[in-house]
Amino acid sequence: MALLRAFIRTARMARNTSPLAAGLPGDDEVLLDAPDERLAPALVAAGQGEYEAAAKLLATTREAAEWEDRDRYATRLAAFARSRPEWFALWRYAAPHDPDALLVKAELAVCQGWESPARAELLRQVTPLITTAAEADPRDPVPWRIALDHARGTNAPHTEFEQLWSEAVRRSPHHYGCHVSALQYLSAAWYGSHRECFDFAERAAQDALPGSLVQALPVRAAFAYLTEESGRCAVPRERLDAAADLAIALSQEYAPADPWPAQVRNLLTYVLVRLERWEDALAELRRIGPYATSFPWDRISDDPLGQFLELRDGVRLEVAARTPFKLRRAAPARPLSDHGEPAHPGDH
């Protein structure tokens, strides 16, 4: 019986895998962390040693209070400044008090501190940079997202975390980046527990605005649980599925191949695979289109793009193996003639 099941599975995979590629871009079309149409020109200019485009982009987000975009762009520009620092050094020299340059400087300093073995000590030294960035524009919640990340790295107690969280939500109650940073602090891997993590995520998702990525917080809590090795606290399967269902509903509100929810969709796909919800995972891969993101794949591989493509093939194989053969429709039986033979049209 086991041999028969293996044979049927292999036959299904052989027949069904190719058709399941419909709606998926080719491997050579998939991009990793592709910038959107606003960020791309700024990165190109920075690569040429020019900072003006980046400065204008962040100034626009600040003036228009586009805090979600501002957070994403500041993070990407800081990451670029780590490998290509010349353009950012020119910016800081030309405009040392520019609120946008100060924001990128604080983000860059925190990211660099995180990689050091003396993380907590180095991060404490960059506290004044975060304070300066926050004071440069008191409306801006992004420095407070950086402060929440900083608190996690400096072993800040819950009382300090709660003060920072209060400042963040006072500026932007539904800011996704601040919520993600708070969720990480409350995770079992840091200073909370799986229960605290899920409780916080579900409350925030319930209060979120329509279409807000904050609705994906429960699936981030599910990811934290599924990647936690200690297994100190079991989370019911129903709670994991509910988190995935909520994220699927959110994903469906955006157009396929939209770069804005790409990271949420990549994260959701990982969770769906871990839950062995193969057909849902394949549907999400089609919505992702060509937009692979480093997170979460860099948490399980040094080659996030290769990991994404490998998983994509694996999901197709699993769905193919579970897709039953379609039975061929039998030809309708012909009526018999008076002589007991199949009748022909001319017999009538």
Coordinates of N, CA, C and O in Angstrom, one line a residue, residues 181-305:
S181 N 8.4 46.7 15.9 CA 9.4 46.7 16.9 C 8.9 46.4 18.3 O 9.6 45.7 19.1
A182 N 7.7 46.8 18.7 CA 7.1 46.5 20.0 C 6.9 45.0 20.0 O 7.1 44.3 21.1
L183 N 6.4 44.4 19.0 CA 6.1 43.0 18.9 C 7.4 42.2 19.2 O 7.4 41.2 19.9
Q184 N 8.5 42.6 18.6 CA 9.8 41.9 18.8 C 10.2 42.0 20.2 O 10.7 41.0 20.8
Y185 N 10.1 43.1 20.8 CA 10.4 43.3 22.2 C 9.6 42.3 23.1 O 10.1 41.7 24.1
L186 N 8.3 42.1 22.8 CA 7.4 41.3 23.6 C 7.5 39.8 23.2 O 6.8 39.0 23.9
S187 N 8.3 39.5 22.3 CA 8.4 38.1 21.8 C 9.1 37.2 22.9 O 9.9 37.7 23.7
A188 N 8.9 35.9 22.8 CA 9.6 35.0 23.7 C 11.1 35.0 23.5 O 11.8 34.7 24.5
A189 N 11.6 35.3 22.3 CA 13.0 35.4 22.1 C 13.7 36.5 22.8 O 14.9 36.5 23.0
W190 N 12.9 37.5 23.3 CA 13.5 38.7 23.9 C 12.9 38.8 25.3 O 13.4 38.2 26.2
Y191 N 12.0 39.7 25.6 CA 11.6 40.0 26.9 C 10.2 39.7 27.3 O 9.6 40.2 28.3
G192 N 9.5 38.9 26.4 CA 8.1 38.6 26.7 C 7.9 37.1 26.6 O 8.7 36.3 27.0
S193 N 6.7 36.8 26.0 CA 6.4 35.4 25.9 C 5.5 35.3 24.6 O 5.0 36.3 24.1
H194 N 5.3 34.0 24.2 CA 4.4 33.8 23.1 C 3.0 34.4 23.4 O 2.3 34.9 22.5
R195 N 2.5 34.2 24.6 CA 1.2 34.7 24.9 C 1.1 36.2 24.8 O 0.2 36.8 24.2
E196 N 2.1 36.9 25.4 CA 2.2 38.3 25.3 C 2.2 38.8 23.9 O 1.6 39.8 23.5
C197 N 3.0 38.1 23.1 CA 3.3 38.5 21.7 C 1.9 38.4 20.9 O 1.5 39.3 20.2
F198 N 1.2 37.2 21.1 CA 0.0 37.0 20.3 C -1.1 38.0 20.9 O -1.9 38.5 20.1
D199 N -1.2 38.2 22.2 CA -2.2 39.1 22.7 C -2.0 40.5 22.1 O -3.0 41.2 21.7
F200 N -0.8 41.0 22.1 CA -0.5 42.3 21.6 C -0.8 42.4 20.1 O -1.5 43.4 19.7
A201 N -0.4 41.4 19.4 CA -0.6 41.4 17.9 C -2.1 41.4 17.6 O -2.6 42.1 16.7
E202 N -2.9 40.5 18.3 CA -4.3 40.4 18.0 C -5.1 41.7 18.4 O -6.0 42.1 17.6
R203 N -4.7 42.3 19.5 CA -5.4 43.5 19.8 C -5.1 44.6 18.8 O -6.0 45.4 18.4
A204 N -3.8 44.7 18.4 CA -3.5 45.8 17.4 C -4.2 45.5 16.1 O -4.6 46.5 15.5
A205 N -4.2 44.3 15.7 CA -4.9 44.0 14.4 C -6.3 44.3 14.4 O -6.9 44.8 13.5
Q206 N -7.0 44.0 15.6 CA -8.4 44.3 15.7 C -8.7 45.8 15.6 O -9.7 46.2 15.1
D207 N -7.7 46.6 16.1 CA -7.9 48.1 16.1 C -7.4 48.8 14.9 O -7.5 50.0 14.7
A208 N -6.8 48.0 14.0 CA -6.1 48.6 12.8 C -7.1 49.2 11.8 O -8.2 48.8 11.7
L209 N -6.6 50.1 11.1 CA -7.3 50.7 10.0 C -7.5 49.8 8.8 O -6.7 48.8 8.7
P210 N -8.5 49.9 8.0 CA -8.7 49.0 6.9 C -7.5 49.1 5.9 O -7.0 50.1 5.6
G211 N -7.0 47.9 5.6 CA -5.9 47.8 4.7 C -4.6 48.0 5.3 O -3.5 47.9 4.6
S212 N -4.5 48.3 6.6 CA -3.3 48.5 7.3 C -2.5 47.2 7.5 O -3.0 46.2 7.8
L213 N -1.2 47.3 7.3 CA -0.3 46.2 7.5 C -0.2 45.7 8.9 O 0.2 44.6 9.2
V214 N -0.7 46.6 9.8 CA -0.8 46.2 11.2 C -1.7 44.9 11.4 O -1.5 44.1 12.3
Q215 N -2.6 44.7 10.5 CA -3.4 43.4 10.5 C -2.5 42.2 10.3 O -3.0 41.1 10.6
A216 N -1.3 42.4 9.8 CA -0.4 41.2 9.7 C 0.4 40.9 10.9 O 1.2 40.0 10.9
L217 N 0.2 41.7 12.0 CA 1.0 41.4 13.2 C 0.8 40.0 13.8 O 1.7 39.4 14.2
P218 N -0.5 39.5 13.8 CA -0.6 38.1 14.3 C 0.2 37.1 13.5 O 0.7 36.1 14.1
V219 N 0.4 37.3 12.2 CA 1.1 36.3 11.4 C 2.6 36.5 11.7 O 3.4 35.5 11.7
R220 N 3.0 37.7 12.1 CA 4.4 37.9 12.6 C 4.6 37.2 13.9 O 5.7 36.6 14.2
A221 N 3.6 37.2 14.8 CA 3.7 36.5 16.0 C 3.7 35.0 15.8 O 4.5 34.2 16.5
A222 N 3.0 34.5 14.8 CA 3.1 33.1 14.4 C 4.5 32.7 13.9 O 5.0 31.7 14.2
F223 N 5.0 33.6 13.1 CA 6.4 33.4 12.7 C 7.4 33.3 13.8 O 8.2 32.4 13.9
A224 N 7.3 34.2 14.8 CA 8.1 34.1 16.0 C 8.0 32.8 16.7 O 9.0 32.2 17.2
Y225 N 6.8 32.3 16.8 CA 6.5 31.1 17.5 C 7.1 29.9 16.7 O 7.8 29.0 17.3
L226 N 6.9 29.9 15.4 CA 7.3 28.7 14.6 C 8.8 28.7 14.5 O 9.4 27.6 14.2
T227 N 9.5 29.8 14.7 CA 11.0 29.8 14.6 C 11.6 29.7 15.9 O 12.9 29.8 16.0
E228 N 10.8 29.7 17.0 CA 11.4 29.6 18.3 C 11.7 28.1 18.6 O 10.8 27.2 18.5
E229 N 12.9 27.8 19.0 CA 13.4 26.4 19.1 C 13.0 25.8 20.5 O 12.9 24.6 20.6
S230 N 12.9 26.7 21.5 CA 12.7 26.1 22.8 C 11.4 25.4 23.1 O 11.3 24.5 23.8
G231 N 10.4 26.0 22.4 CA 9.0 25.4 22.6 C 8.5 25.5 24.0 O 7.9 24.5 24.5
R232 N 8.8 26.6 24.7 CA 8.4 26.7 26.1 C 6.9 26.8 26.3 O 6.4 26.5 27.3
C233 N 6.2 27.2 25.3 CA 4.8 27.4 25.4 C 4.1 27.1 24.1 O 4.4 27.6 23.1
A234 N 3.2 26.1 24.2 CA 2.5 25.7 23.0 C 1.4 26.7 22.6 O 0.6 27.1 23.5
V235 N 1.3 27.1 21.4 CA 0.2 27.9 20.9 C -0.7 27.0 20.1 O -0.3 26.3 19.2
P236 N -2.0 27.1 20.4 CA -3.0 26.2 19.7 C -2.9 26.4 18.2 O -2.7 27.6 17.7
R237 N -3.1 25.4 17.4 CA -3.1 25.4 16.0 C -4.2 26.4 15.5 O -4.0 27.1 14.5
E238 N -5.3 26.5 16.2 CA -6.4 27.4 15.7 C -5.9 28.8 15.8 O -6.3 29.6 14.9
R239 N -5.1 29.2 16.7 CA -4.6 30.6 16.8 C -3.6 30.9 15.6 O -3.7 32.0 15.1
L240 N -2.8 29.9 15.3 CA -1.9 30.1 14.1 C -2.7 30.2 12.8 O -2.4 31.0 12.0
D241 N -3.7 29.3 12.6 CA -4.5 29.4 11.4 C -5.3 30.7 11.3 O -5.4 31.3 10.3
A242 N -5.8 31.2 12.5 CA -6.5 32.5 12.5 C -5.6 33.6 12.1 O -6.0 34.5 11.3
A243 N -4.3 33.6 12.5 CA -3.4 34.6 12.1 C -3.1 34.6 10.6 O -3.1 35.6 10.0
A244 N -2.9 33.4 10.1 CA -2.7 33.2 8.7 C -3.9 33.7 7.9 O -3.8 34.3 6.8
D245 N -5.1 33.3 8.3 CA -6.3 33.7 7.6 C -6.5 35.2 7.6 O -6.9 35.8 6.5
L246 N -6.2 35.9 8.7 CA -6.3 37.3 8.7 C -5.3 38.0 7.7 O -5.6 38.9 7.0
A247 N -4.1 37.4 7.7 CA -3.1 37.9 6.7 C -3.4 37.7 5.3 O -3.2 38.5 4.4
I248 N -4.1 36.5 5.0 CA -4.5 36.2 3.7 C -5.6 37.3 3.2 O -5.5 37.8 2.1
A249 N -6.5 37.6 4.1 CA -7.5 38.5 3.8 C -6.9 39.9 3.5 O -7.4 40.6 2.6
L250 N -5.9 40.3 4.3 CA -5.2 41.5 4.1 C -4.5 41.5 2.7 O -4.6 42.5 2.0
S251 N -3.8 40.5 2.4 CA -3.1 40.3 1.1 C -4.1 40.5 0.0 O -3.7 41.1 -1.1
Q252 N -5.2 39.9 0.1 CA -6.2 40.0 -1.0 C -6.7 41.4 -1.3 O -7.3 41.7 -2.3
E253 N -6.5 42.3 -0.3 CA -7.0 43.7 -0.5 C -6.0 44.5 -1.4 O -6.3 45.6 -1.9
Y254 N -4.8 43.9 -1.7 CA -3.8 44.6 -2.5 C -3.8 43.8 -3.9 O -4.0 42.6 -3.9
A255 N -3.4 44.6 -4.9 CA -3.3 44.0 -6.2 C -2.1 43.0 -6.2 O -1.1 43.1 -5.5
P256 N -2.2 41.9 -7.1 CA -1.1 41.0 -7.2 C 0.2 41.7 -7.7 O 0.1 42.7 -8.4
A257 N 1.3 41.3 -7.2 CA 2.6 41.9 -7.6 C 2.7 43.3 -7.2 O 3.4 44.1 -7.9
D258 N 2.1 43.7 -6.1 CA 2.2 45.0 -5.5 C 3.4 45.0 -4.6 O 3.5 44.2 -3.7
P259 N 4.4 45.9 -4.8 CA 5.6 45.8 -3.9 C 5.4 46.3 -2.5 O 6.1 45.9 -1.6
W260 N 4.3 47.0 -2.2 CA 4.1 47.5 -0.9 C 3.9 46.4 0.1 O 4.5 46.4 1.2
P261 N 3.0 45.4 -0.1 CA 2.8 44.3 0.9 C 3.8 43.1 0.7 O 3.5 42.1 1.2
A262 N 4.8 43.3 -0.1 CA 5.6 42.2 -0.5 C 6.2 41.4 0.7 O 6.2 40.2 0.8
Q263 N 6.8 42.2 1.7 CA 7.4 41.5 2.8 C 6.3 40.7 3.6 O 6.6 39.6 4.1
V264 N 5.2 41.3 3.8 CA 4.1 40.6 4.5 C 3.7 39.3 3.8 O 3.5 38.3 4.4
R265 N 3.6 39.4 2.5 CA 3.3 38.2 1.7 C 4.4 37.2 1.7 O 4.1 36.0 1.8
N266 N 5.6 37.6 1.7 CA 6.7 36.6 1.9 C 6.7 35.9 3.2 O 6.8 34.7 3.4
L267 N 6.4 36.7 4.3 CA 6.3 36.2 5.6 C 5.1 35.2 5.8 O 5.2 34.1 6.3
L268 N 4.0 35.6 5.2 CA 2.8 34.8 5.2 C 3.1 33.5 4.5 O 2.6 32.4 5.0
T269 N 3.8 33.5 3.4 CA 4.1 32.3 2.7 C 4.9 31.3 3.5 O 4.6 30.1 3.6
Y270 N 5.9 31.9 4.3 CA 6.6 31.0 5.2 C 5.7 30.3 6.2 O 5.8 29.1 6.4
V271 N 4.9 31.1 6.8 CA 4.0 30.6 7.8 C 3.0 29.5 7.3 O 2.8 28.4 7.8
L272 N 2.5 29.8 6.1 CA 1.6 28.8 5.4 C 2.3 27.5 5.1 O 1.7 26.4 5.3
V273 N 3.6 27.6 4.7 CA 4.3 26.4 4.4 C 4.6 25.6 5.7 O 4.4 24.4 5.8
R274 N 4.9 26.3 6.8 CA 5.1 25.6 8.1 C 3.8 24.9 8.6 O 3.9 23.9 9.3
L275 N 2.7 25.5 8.2 CA 1.4 25.0 8.6 C 0.9 23.9 7.6 O -0.2 23.4 7.8
E276 N 1.7 23.7 6.6 CA 1.4 22.7 5.5 C 0.1 23.1 4.8 O -0.7 22.2 4.4
R277 N -0.2 24.3 4.6 CA -1.3 24.8 3.9 C -0.8 25.2 2.5 O -0.7 26.3 2.1
W278 N -0.6 24.1 1.7 CA 0.1 24.2 0.4 C -0.6 25.0 -0.6 O 0.0 25.8 -1.3
E279 N -1.9 24.8 -0.8 CA -2.7 25.5 -1.8 C -2.7 27.0 -1.5 O -2.6 27.9 -2.4
D280 N -2.9 27.3 -0.2 CA -2.9 28.8 0.2 C -1.5 29.4 0.0 O -1.4 30.5 -0.5
A281 N -0.5 28.6 0.2 CA 0.9 29.1 0.0 C 1.1 29.4 -1.5 O 1.7 30.4 -1.9
L282 N 0.6 28.5 -2.4 CA 0.8 28.7 -3.8 C 0.0 29.9 -4.3 O 0.5 30.7 -5.1
A283 N -1.2 30.1 -3.7 CA -1.9 31.3 -4.1 C -1.2 32.6 -3.7 O -1.2 33.6 -4.4
E284 N -0.5 32.5 -2.5 CA 0.2 33.7 -2.0 C 1.5 34.0 -2.9 O 1.8 35.1 -3.1
L285 N 2.1 32.9 -3.3 CA 3.2 33.0 -4.2 C 2.9 33.7 -5.5 O 3.6 34.5 -6.0
R286 N 1.7 33.5 -6.0 CA 1.2 34.1 -7.2 C 0.9 35.6 -6.9 O 1.2 36.5 -7.8
R287 N 0.5 35.9 -5.7 CA 0.3 37.4 -5.4 C 1.6 38.1 -5.2 O 1.7 39.3 -5.5
I288 N 2.6 37.4 -4.7 CA 3.9 38.0 -4.5 C 4.5 38.4 -5.9 O 5.1 39.5 -6.0
G289 N 4.3 37.6 -6.9 CA 4.8 37.9 -8.2 C 6.4 37.9 -8.2 O 7.0 37.0 -7.7
P290 N 7.0 39.0 -8.7 CA 8.5 39.0 -8.7 C 9.1 39.6 -7.5 O 10.3 39.7 -7.5
Y291 N 8.4 39.9 -6.4 CA 8.9 40.6 -5.3 C 9.2 39.8 -4.1 O 8.5 39.7 -3.1
A292 N 10.4 39.1 -4.2 CA 10.9 38.4 -3.0 C 11.6 39.4 -2.1 O 12.1 40.4 -2.5
T293 N 11.5 39.1 -0.8 CA 12.2 40.0 0.2 C 13.2 39.2 1.0 O 12.9 38.0 1.3
S294 N 14.2 39.8 1.5 CA 15.2 39.1 2.3 C 14.6 38.5 3.5 O 14.8 37.3 3.9
F295 N 13.8 39.3 4.3 CA 13.0 38.7 5.4 C 11.8 38.1 4.9 O 11.0 38.7 4.1
P296 N 11.5 36.8 5.3 CA 12.1 36.0 6.3 C 13.1 35.0 5.9 O 13.7 34.3 6.7
W297 N 13.4 35.0 4.6 CA 14.3 33.9 4.0 C 15.7 34.0 4.5 O 16.4 33.0 4.6
D298 N 16.2 35.2 4.9 CA 17.5 35.3 5.4 C 17.6 34.8 6.8 O 18.7 34.6 7.3
R299 N 16.5 34.5 7.5 CA 16.6 33.9 8.8 C 16.8 32.4 8.7 O 17.2 31.7 9.7
I300 N 16.7 31.8 7.5 CA 16.9 30.3 7.4 C 17.9 30.0 6.3 O 18.2 28.8 6.1
S301 N 18.5 31.0 5.7 CA 19.5 30.7 4.6 C 20.3 31.9 4.4 O 19.9 33.1 4.6
D302 N 21.6 31.7 4.0 CA 22.5 32.8 3.6 C 22.2 33.3 2.2 O 22.8 34.3 1.8
D303 N 21.3 32.6 1.5 CA 21.0 32.9 0.1 C 19.4 33.1 0.1 O 18.7 32.2 -0.3
P304 N 18.9 34.2 0.5 CA 17.5 34.4 0.6 C 16.8 34.2 -0.7 O 15.7 33.6 -0.8
L305 N 17.3 34.8 -1.8 CA 16.7 34.6 -3.1 C 16.6 33.2 -3.5 O 15.6 32.7 -4.0

